[in-house]
Tab-separated table of C-alpha atoms in Angstrom:
chain	number	residue	atom	x	y	z
A	1	MET	CA	-51.704	36.937	-34.814
A	2	GLY	CA	-55.339	36.603	-36.006
A	3	SER	CA	-57.653	33.333	-35.078
A	4	PHE	CA	-57.471	32.084	-38.535
A	5	LYS	CA	-53.457	32.002	-38.445
A	6	SER	CA	-53.962	30.279	-35.341
A	7	LEU	CA	-56.181	27.508	-36.734
A	8	LEU	CA	-53.739	27.212	-39.165
A	9	ILE	CA	-51.130	26.875	-36.446
A	10	ALA	CA	-52.661	24.041	-34.441
A	11	ALA	CA	-52.688	22.217	-37.155
A	12	GLY	CA	-49.508	22.228	-37.629
A	13	LEU	CA	-49.531	24.198	-40.581
A	14	CYS	CA	-47.222	27.345	-41.649
A	15	VAL	CA	-48.322	30.182	-42.955
A	16	ALA	CA	-45.456	32.110	-45.630
A	17	GLY	CA	-46.396	34.780	-47.698
A	18	GLY	CA	-50.398	34.189	-47.153
A	19	ILE	CA	-49.708	30.354	-48.259
A	20	ALA	CA	-49.875	27.560	-45.619
A	21	THR	CA	-47.920	24.455	-46.138
A	22	PRO	CA	-46.918	21.502	-44.044
A	23	VAL	CA	-43.854	22.139	-41.530
A	24	ALA	CA	-42.245	18.823	-41.319
A	25	ALA	CA	-40.411	17.490	-38.666
A	26	ALA	CA	-38.481	14.737	-37.090
A	27	PRO	CA	-40.813	11.841	-35.208
A	28	ASN	CA	-40.585	12.067	-31.448
A	29	SER	CA	-39.662	8.932	-29.025
A	30	TYR	CA	-39.729	8.127	-25.604
A	31	PRO	CA	-37.929	7.751	-23.551
A	32	LEU	CA	-37.194	11.767	-24.465
A	33	THR	CA	-34.475	13.211	-22.292
A	34	LEU	CA	-33.145	16.999	-22.281
A	35	ASP	CA	-30.804	19.120	-20.686
A	36	ASN	CA	-32.813	21.744	-19.540
A	37	CYS	CA	-30.778	24.550	-16.996
A	38	GLY	CA	-27.977	22.610	-16.509
A	39	VAL	CA	-30.906	19.759	-15.130
A	40	LYS	CA	-30.998	16.106	-16.931
A	41	VAL	CA	-35.110	15.927	-17.824
A	42	THR	CA	-35.998	12.218	-18.821
A	43	PHE	CA	-39.735	12.184	-19.942
A	44	GLN	CA	-41.360	8.425	-20.598
A	45	LYS	CA	-44.597	9.465	-22.453
A	46	ALA	CA	-45.918	12.620	-23.299
A	47	PRO	CA	-47.211	14.332	-20.497
A	48	GLN	CA	-51.298	14.221	-20.217
A	49	ARG	CA	-51.651	16.588	-16.722
A	50	ALA	CA	-49.814	19.247	-17.169
A	51	ILE	CA	-49.848	22.656	-15.420
A	52	GLY	CA	-48.452	25.891	-16.989
A	53	LEU	CA	-46.944	27.492	-14.176
A	54	GLY	CA	-46.186	31.315	-15.534
A	55	GLN	CA	-48.228	32.556	-17.870
A	56	ASN	CA	-45.307	32.335	-20.908
A	57	SER	CA	-45.200	28.614	-20.145
A	58	ALA	CA	-49.618	28.519	-20.225
A	59	GLU	CA	-49.528	30.837	-23.268
A	60	ILE	CA	-46.938	28.226	-25.040
A	61	MET	CA	-48.756	25.263	-24.343
A	62	LEU	CA	-51.881	27.091	-25.396
A	63	LEU	CA	-50.736	28.152	-28.565
A	64	LEU	CA	-49.305	24.127	-29.350
A	65	GLY	CA	-52.962	23.599	-29.021
A	66	LEU	CA	-52.743	21.479	-25.802
A	67	GLN	CA	-55.293	22.522	-23.160
A	68	ASP	CA	-57.226	18.938	-23.494
A	69	ARG	CA	-53.468	18.139	-21.317
A	70	MET	CA	-53.774	20.774	-19.400
A	71	VAL	CA	-55.249	20.552	-15.657
A	72	GLY	CA	-53.991	23.874	-13.979
A	73	THR	CA	-52.246	27.108	-14.745
A	74	ALA	CA	-51.002	30.205	-12.692
A	75	PHE	CA	-49.346	33.546	-12.386
A	76	TRP	CA	-50.909	35.798	-14.966
A	77	PRO	CA	-49.497	39.393	-14.795
A	78	SER	CA	-51.643	39.913	-17.674
A	79	LYS	CA	-54.650	38.941	-18.935
A	80	VAL	CA	-54.467	35.563	-22.062
A	81	LEU	CA	-53.800	36.439	-25.411
A	82	PRO	CA	-57.755	37.151	-27.409
A	83	GLN	CA	-57.042	34.380	-29.741
A	84	LEU	CA	-56.332	31.579	-26.952
A	85	ALA	CA	-59.129	32.542	-24.209
A	86	GLU	CA	-61.658	30.116	-25.269
A	87	ALA	CA	-59.104	27.190	-25.337
A	88	ASN	CA	-57.960	28.392	-21.760
A	89	ALA	CA	-61.766	28.888	-20.286
A	90	ARG	CA	-61.257	25.063	-21.068
A	91	VAL	CA	-58.493	24.911	-18.582
A	92	LYS	CA	-58.626	25.452	-14.099
A	93	LEU	CA	-57.296	28.465	-13.012
A	94	LEU	CA	-55.077	28.035	-9.309
A	95	THR	CA	-54.646	31.858	-8.680
A	96	VAL	CA	-53.462	34.700	-11.064
A	97	GLU	CA	-50.742	35.069	-8.147
A	98	PHE	CA	-48.088	33.017	-6.600
A	99	PRO	CA	-49.860	29.367	-6.558
A	100	THR	CA	-48.725	26.323	-3.320
A	101	PHE	CA	-46.696	24.044	-3.916
A	102	GLU	CA	-49.645	21.515	-2.353
A	103	SER	CA	-52.488	23.007	-4.738
A	104	MET	CA	-50.434	22.428	-7.672
A	105	LEU	CA	-50.087	18.676	-6.175
A	106	ALA	CA	-54.125	18.518	-5.675
A	107	GLU	CA	-54.470	18.219	-9.356
A	108	ARG	CA	-52.233	15.106	-9.656
A	109	PRO	CA	-49.903	16.445	-12.426
A	110	ASP	CA	-47.584	14.924	-14.277
A	111	PHE	CA	-45.722	17.301	-15.796
A	112	VAL	CA	-45.011	21.289	-14.862
A	113	ALA	CA	-43.551	23.735	-17.236
A	114	ALA	CA	-42.602	27.112	-15.254
A	115	ALA	CA	-41.796	30.390	-16.855
A	116	LEU	CA	-39.723	32.387	-13.910
A	117	PRO	CA	-36.962	30.991	-11.377
A	118	THR	CA	-38.973	32.187	-8.683
A	119	LEU	CA	-42.224	30.619	-9.582
A	120	LEU	CA	-39.268	27.254	-9.647
A	121	GLY	CA	-35.818	27.438	-8.872
A	122	PRO	CA	-33.447	27.810	-5.513
A	123	SER	CA	-34.918	30.289	-4.231
A	124	SER	CA	-38.760	30.172	-5.150
A	125	LYS	CA	-41.198	30.498	-2.271
A	126	VAL	CA	-43.618	28.251	-4.501
A	127	ALA	CA	-41.468	24.975	-5.444
A	128	LYS	CA	-37.698	23.883	-6.012
A	129	ARG	CA	-37.013	21.364	-8.737
A	130	GLU	CA	-35.969	19.259	-6.056
A	131	ASP	CA	-39.532	19.015	-5.155
A	132	PHE	CA	-41.246	18.187	-8.339
A	133	GLU	CA	-38.439	15.237	-8.624
A	134	ARG	CA	-39.414	13.507	-4.921
A	135	VAL	CA	-42.908	13.124	-6.292
A	136	GLY	CA	-41.643	11.438	-9.714
A	137	ILE	CA	-42.921	14.755	-11.784
A	138	PRO	CA	-40.731	15.846	-14.401
A	139	SER	CA	-40.533	19.884	-14.499
A	140	TYR	CA	-39.204	22.584	-17.510
A	141	LEU	CA	-37.872	26.219	-16.789
A	142	SER	CA	-37.973	28.996	-19.716
A	143	PRO	CA	-34.629	28.739	-21.179
A	144	SER	CA	-34.764	32.350	-21.311
A	145	THR	CA	-34.573	32.669	-17.726
A	146	CYS	CA	-32.134	29.720	-16.703
A	147	LEU	CA	-30.058	33.208	-14.961
A	148	ASP	CA	-27.247	33.146	-12.726
A	149	THR	CA	-28.062	34.472	-9.276
A	150	LYS	CA	-24.987	33.980	-7.378
A	151	GLY	CA	-24.146	37.561	-6.004
A	152	SER	CA	-27.066	39.177	-7.401
A	153	LYS	CA	-29.315	40.969	-5.105
A	154	ASP	CA	-31.738	40.481	-7.921
A	155	ALA	CA	-33.917	37.319	-7.310
A	156	TYR	CA	-34.739	36.820	-11.313
A	157	GLY	CA	-30.816	36.912	-11.881
A	158	SER	CA	-28.532	39.038	-13.626
A	159	ARG	CA	-27.757	38.106	-18.092
A	160	ALA	CA	-24.439	38.758	-19.418
A	161	GLN	CA	-26.079	38.590	-22.893
A	162	LEU	CA	-28.720	40.287	-24.771
A	163	TRP	CA	-31.154	38.077	-24.711
A	164	SER	CA	-32.792	36.666	-28.303
A	165	THR	CA	-35.706	34.843	-29.263
A	166	ASP	CA	-33.460	31.742	-29.801
A	167	ALA	CA	-33.598	30.794	-26.458
A	168	LEU	CA	-38.215	31.613	-26.827
A	169	TYR	CA	-37.205	28.677	-29.971
A	170	GLN	CA	-35.601	26.304	-28.230
A	171	GLU	CA	-38.434	26.576	-25.728
A	172	ILE	CA	-41.209	26.424	-28.191
A	173	ASP	CA	-39.232	23.564	-29.728
A	174	GLU	CA	-38.771	22.070	-26.538
A	175	LEU	CA	-42.101	22.292	-24.953
A	176	SER	CA	-43.506	20.649	-28.841
A	177	ARG	CA	-41.259	17.587	-28.859
A	178	ILE	CA	-41.771	16.615	-24.756
A	179	PHE	CA	-45.896	16.863	-26.236
A	180	ASP	CA	-45.143	14.495	-29.587
A	181	VAL	CA	-46.265	17.568	-31.623
A	182	ALA	CA	-42.996	18.696	-33.034
A	183	ASP	CA	-45.044	19.552	-36.274
A	184	ARG	CA	-47.020	22.203	-34.096
A	185	GLY	CA	-43.595	24.441	-33.023
A	186	GLN	CA	-42.116	24.116	-36.082
A	187	ALA	CA	-44.985	25.707	-37.318
A	188	LEU	CA	-45.259	28.507	-34.265
A	189	ILE	CA	-41.428	29.172	-34.331
A	190	ALA	CA	-41.104	29.755	-37.967
A	191	ASP	CA	-44.833	32.409	-37.936
A	192	PHE	CA	-42.759	34.212	-34.581
A	193	LYS	CA	-39.272	34.601	-37.287
A	194	ALA	CA	-41.906	36.057	-39.460
A	195	ARG	CA	-43.092	38.612	-37.764
A	196	GLU	CA	-39.510	39.638	-35.591
A	197	ALA	CA	-38.236	39.323	-39.909
A	198	ALA	CA	-40.925	41.743	-41.072
A	199	LEU	CA	-40.887	44.037	-37.608
A	200	ARG	CA	-36.936	45.023	-38.233
A	201	ALA	CA	-37.146	45.376	-42.000
A	202	SER	CA	-39.944	47.749	-41.083
A	203	VAL	CA	-38.220	50.171	-38.707
A	204	THR	CA	-35.823	52.801	-40.252
A	205	PRO	CA	-34.254	54.448	-36.873
A	206	GLY	CA	-33.324	58.085	-37.058
A	207	ASP	CA	-29.350	59.784	-37.171
A	208	GLN	CA	-29.261	59.037	-33.259
A	209	LYS	CA	-30.350	55.777	-31.451
A	210	LEU	CA	-33.393	56.413	-29.265
A	211	SER	CA	-32.363	55.382	-25.401
A	212	TYR	CA	-35.625	53.694	-23.821
A	213	VAL	CA	-36.488	53.396	-19.803
A	214	PHE	CA	-39.624	50.173	-19.723
A	215	TRP	CA	-41.268	50.734	-16.744
A	216	PHE	CA	-42.579	47.896	-15.272
A	217	SER	CA	-44.357	48.733	-11.771
A	218	SER	CA	-43.755	50.468	-8.609
A	219	PRO	CA	-45.334	50.099	-5.013
A	220	SER	CA	-46.097	54.015	-4.788
A	221	PRO	CA	-44.906	56.892	-6.775
A	222	SER	CA	-41.734	57.410	-3.642
A	223	ALA	CA	-40.626	54.201	-4.071
A	224	ASP	CA	-37.832	52.757	-6.352
A	225	ALA	CA	-39.496	51.610	-9.766
A	226	TYR	CA	-39.082	47.894	-11.186
A	227	LEU	CA	-37.415	48.181	-14.834
A	228	GLY	CA	-36.447	46.480	-17.671
A	229	GLY	CA	-33.036	45.756	-17.626
A	230	LYS	CA	-30.444	46.461	-20.055
A	231	ASN	CA	-29.825	42.320	-21.761
A	232	GLY	CA	-33.427	40.884	-21.275
A	233	ALA	CA	-36.535	41.517	-23.392
A	234	SER	CA	-36.796	45.239	-22.751
A	235	GLY	CA	-33.186	45.600	-24.200
A	236	PHE	CA	-34.122	43.006	-26.593
A	237	ILE	CA	-37.198	45.268	-28.047
A	238	ALA	CA	-35.343	48.514	-27.997
A	239	ASP	CA	-32.130	46.500	-30.084
A	240	LEU	CA	-34.684	45.369	-32.516
A	241	LEU	CA	-36.713	48.937	-32.722
A	242	GLY	CA	-32.698	50.690	-33.628
A	243	GLY	CA	-32.500	51.808	-30.481
A	244	ARG	CA	-30.762	51.313	-26.476
A	245	ASN	CA	-31.872	50.481	-23.057
A	246	ALA	CA	-31.312	53.575	-20.809
A	247	ILE	CA	-30.776	51.491	-18.094
A	248	GLN	CA	-27.108	49.819	-18.348
A	249	THR	CA	-27.068	47.764	-15.656
A	250	GLU	CA	-27.063	43.774	-15.781
A	251	ALA	CA	-29.726	42.715	-13.265
A	252	GLU	CA	-33.109	41.135	-14.978
A	253	TRP	CA	-35.226	43.126	-12.943
A	254	PRO	CA	-33.266	46.354	-11.543
A	255	THR	CA	-35.112	48.956	-8.965
A	256	LEU	CA	-33.963	52.752	-9.621
A	257	GLY	CA	-35.076	55.997	-7.714
A	258	TRP	CA	-36.602	59.077	-10.091
A	259	GLU	CA	-34.071	60.353	-10.270
A	260	GLY	CA	-31.290	58.045	-11.589
A	261	ILE	CA	-34.342	57.631	-14.264
A	262	ILE	CA	-33.907	60.808	-14.489
A	263	ALA	CA	-30.261	60.692	-14.935
A	264	ALA	CA	-30.540	58.617	-17.619
A	265	LYS	CA	-32.366	60.866	-19.794
A	266	PRO	CA	-34.444	58.071	-21.508
A	267	ASP	CA	-36.045	59.436	-24.925
A	268	VAL	CA	-38.774	57.303	-24.298
A	269	ILE	CA	-40.361	56.019	-21.693
A	270	VAL	CA	-42.538	52.429	-22.450
A	271	VAL	CA	-44.872	51.632	-19.252
A	272	ALA	CA	-46.506	48.313	-18.796
A	273	ASN	CA	-50.068	47.903	-18.788
A	274	LEU	CA	-50.656	45.093	-16.220
A	275	ASP	CA	-53.911	43.193	-15.310
A	276	ARG	CA	-52.415	42.087	-11.824
A	277	ASN	CA	-53.866	45.034	-10.030
A	278	ARG	CA	-51.253	44.068	-6.793
A	279	TRP	CA	-50.348	48.376	-6.897
A	280	GLU	CA	-52.066	50.995	-8.273
A	281	LEU	CA	-48.954	52.027	-10.542
A	282	ASP	CA	-49.519	47.918	-12.311
A	283	LYS	CA	-52.020	50.614	-14.434
A	284	PRO	CA	-50.447	52.638	-17.284
A	285	GLU	CA	-53.143	55.917	-16.977
A	286	ALA	CA	-51.471	56.001	-13.253
A	287	LYS	CA	-47.986	55.815	-14.509
A	288	ILE	CA	-49.197	58.277	-17.018
A	289	LYS	CA	-50.290	60.483	-14.383
A	290	PHE	CA	-47.827	60.310	-12.568
A	291	LEU	CA	-44.976	60.609	-14.972
A	292	THR	CA	-47.001	63.919	-16.016
A	293	THR	CA	-47.696	65.866	-12.482
A	294	ASP	CA	-44.626	65.137	-10.663
A	295	PRO	CA	-42.745	68.097	-10.642
A	296	ALA	CA	-39.346	66.570	-11.579
A	297	VAL	CA	-40.138	63.722	-13.483
A	298	SER	CA	-42.873	65.700	-15.746
A	299	GLN	CA	-39.287	67.765	-16.400
A	300	LEU	CA	-38.325	65.096	-18.632
A	301	ALA	CA	-37.180	65.354	-22.094
A	302	ALA	CA	-39.357	62.361	-23.268
A	303	VAL	CA	-42.330	63.382	-20.868
A	304	ARG	CA	-42.155	66.550	-22.052
A	305	ASN	CA	-41.985	65.558	-25.789
A	306	LYS	CA	-45.070	62.865	-25.320
A	307	ALA	CA	-42.619	60.295	-25.887
A	308	ILE	CA	-44.526	57.683	-23.620
A	309	VAL	CA	-46.085	54.622	-24.982
A	310	VAL	CA	-47.790	51.687	-23.370
A	311	MET	CA	-46.929	48.132	-23.550
A	312	ASP	CA	-48.200	44.876	-22.289
A	313	GLY	CA	-46.161	44.112	-19.140
A	314	GLN	CA	-46.050	40.712	-19.657
A	315	ALA	CA	-43.917	41.191	-22.725
A	316	MET	CA	-41.265	43.026	-20.579
A	317	ASN	CA	-40.573	38.888	-19.476
A	318	PRO	CA	-38.461	37.031	-22.228
A	319	THR	CA	-41.857	35.362	-23.849
A	320	VAL	CA	-44.381	34.650	-27.003
A	321	ARG	CA	-45.330	37.903	-26.054
A	322	THR	CA	-42.310	40.143	-26.328
A	323	ILE	CA	-42.632	40.452	-30.116
A	324	TYR	CA	-46.354	41.553	-29.984
A	325	GLY	CA	-44.632	44.159	-27.577
A	326	ALA	CA	-42.199	45.610	-29.813
A	327	GLU	CA	-45.361	45.754	-32.591
A	328	GLN	CA	-46.906	47.780	-30.207
A	329	VAL	CA	-43.913	49.934	-29.030
A	330	ALA	CA	-43.473	50.531	-33.038
A	331	GLN	CA	-46.789	51.107	-34.250
A	332	GLN	CA	-47.456	54.325	-31.822
A	333	LEU	CA	-43.901	55.841	-32.003
A	334	LYS	CA	-44.280	55.763	-35.715
A	335	ALA	CA	-47.548	57.397	-35.101
A	336	LEU	CA	-45.638	60.167	-32.989
A	337	GLY	CA	-43.277	60.411	-35.736
A	338	LEU	CA	-40.307	59.242	-33.545
A	339	LEU	CA	-39.715	55.829	-35.907
A	340	LYS	CA	-40.117	56.494	-39.697
């Protein structure tokens, strides 16, 4: 998405066929009540001091041109989208990792939007929704990550159905209505829908569906790898490109040893590029070095065929980055001759 298009979107315009046209949305009225992940949230007025708790929440707000109404952001696995860097520089960065509840309250927020249940949820070490309720601050959790965590070893929960961008578009629409900029929300949704449709139309799958493993990171080469689960954003990307996720567990972020990954026999390995520097294997070059030098893993057909591609790690979360990630993977696979 170029800067010119971003400016059009911020102005509430839709770009279709190179022509910018206004996108009309119903006028907002307050109090506004939404059902968010089973919780009723009411807004008496549009927020003026919001916190983007998690990269996706922050980037949606920035794409909606709300930087002047944001008092902080936190938890960034990747650097901000380049076209948002200038706007993001005007917003206080609390931390690229998990913030404390106290550090958020210190900014006197009137709204907190969170990207993940580990940032705002029953098992979150950062804050629970009732923590914000007690101090009168409405909160919002990404509909894409409202997952059942009961009986799941994964703190992110499990997903029974394949994620689709419908949940993302719901999130953009609801956040735009919360801030009373619904026209901007509809323009942004229209842009993403056009890109999604164009990508799906541009890919001609081969006779056999490619199977993918999406490797997010690992604490060390000998540790289990964090992988994109069957029905999460990684599964969506594989499906969008006419393939399938080789990892068939419904856990959102399953961990698997390399023996299990070898047994899955992926045709393509997608390695995440992360900027957070928590572990050495956050770096794609470290992942690729391991894949190509480990005695057992290097014998995988995907490695021998050099079918290793790099993708923004944040795209493995169900976010505005997911379409970008799918575009990245498609471009590299076409260059390798694995997609037409």
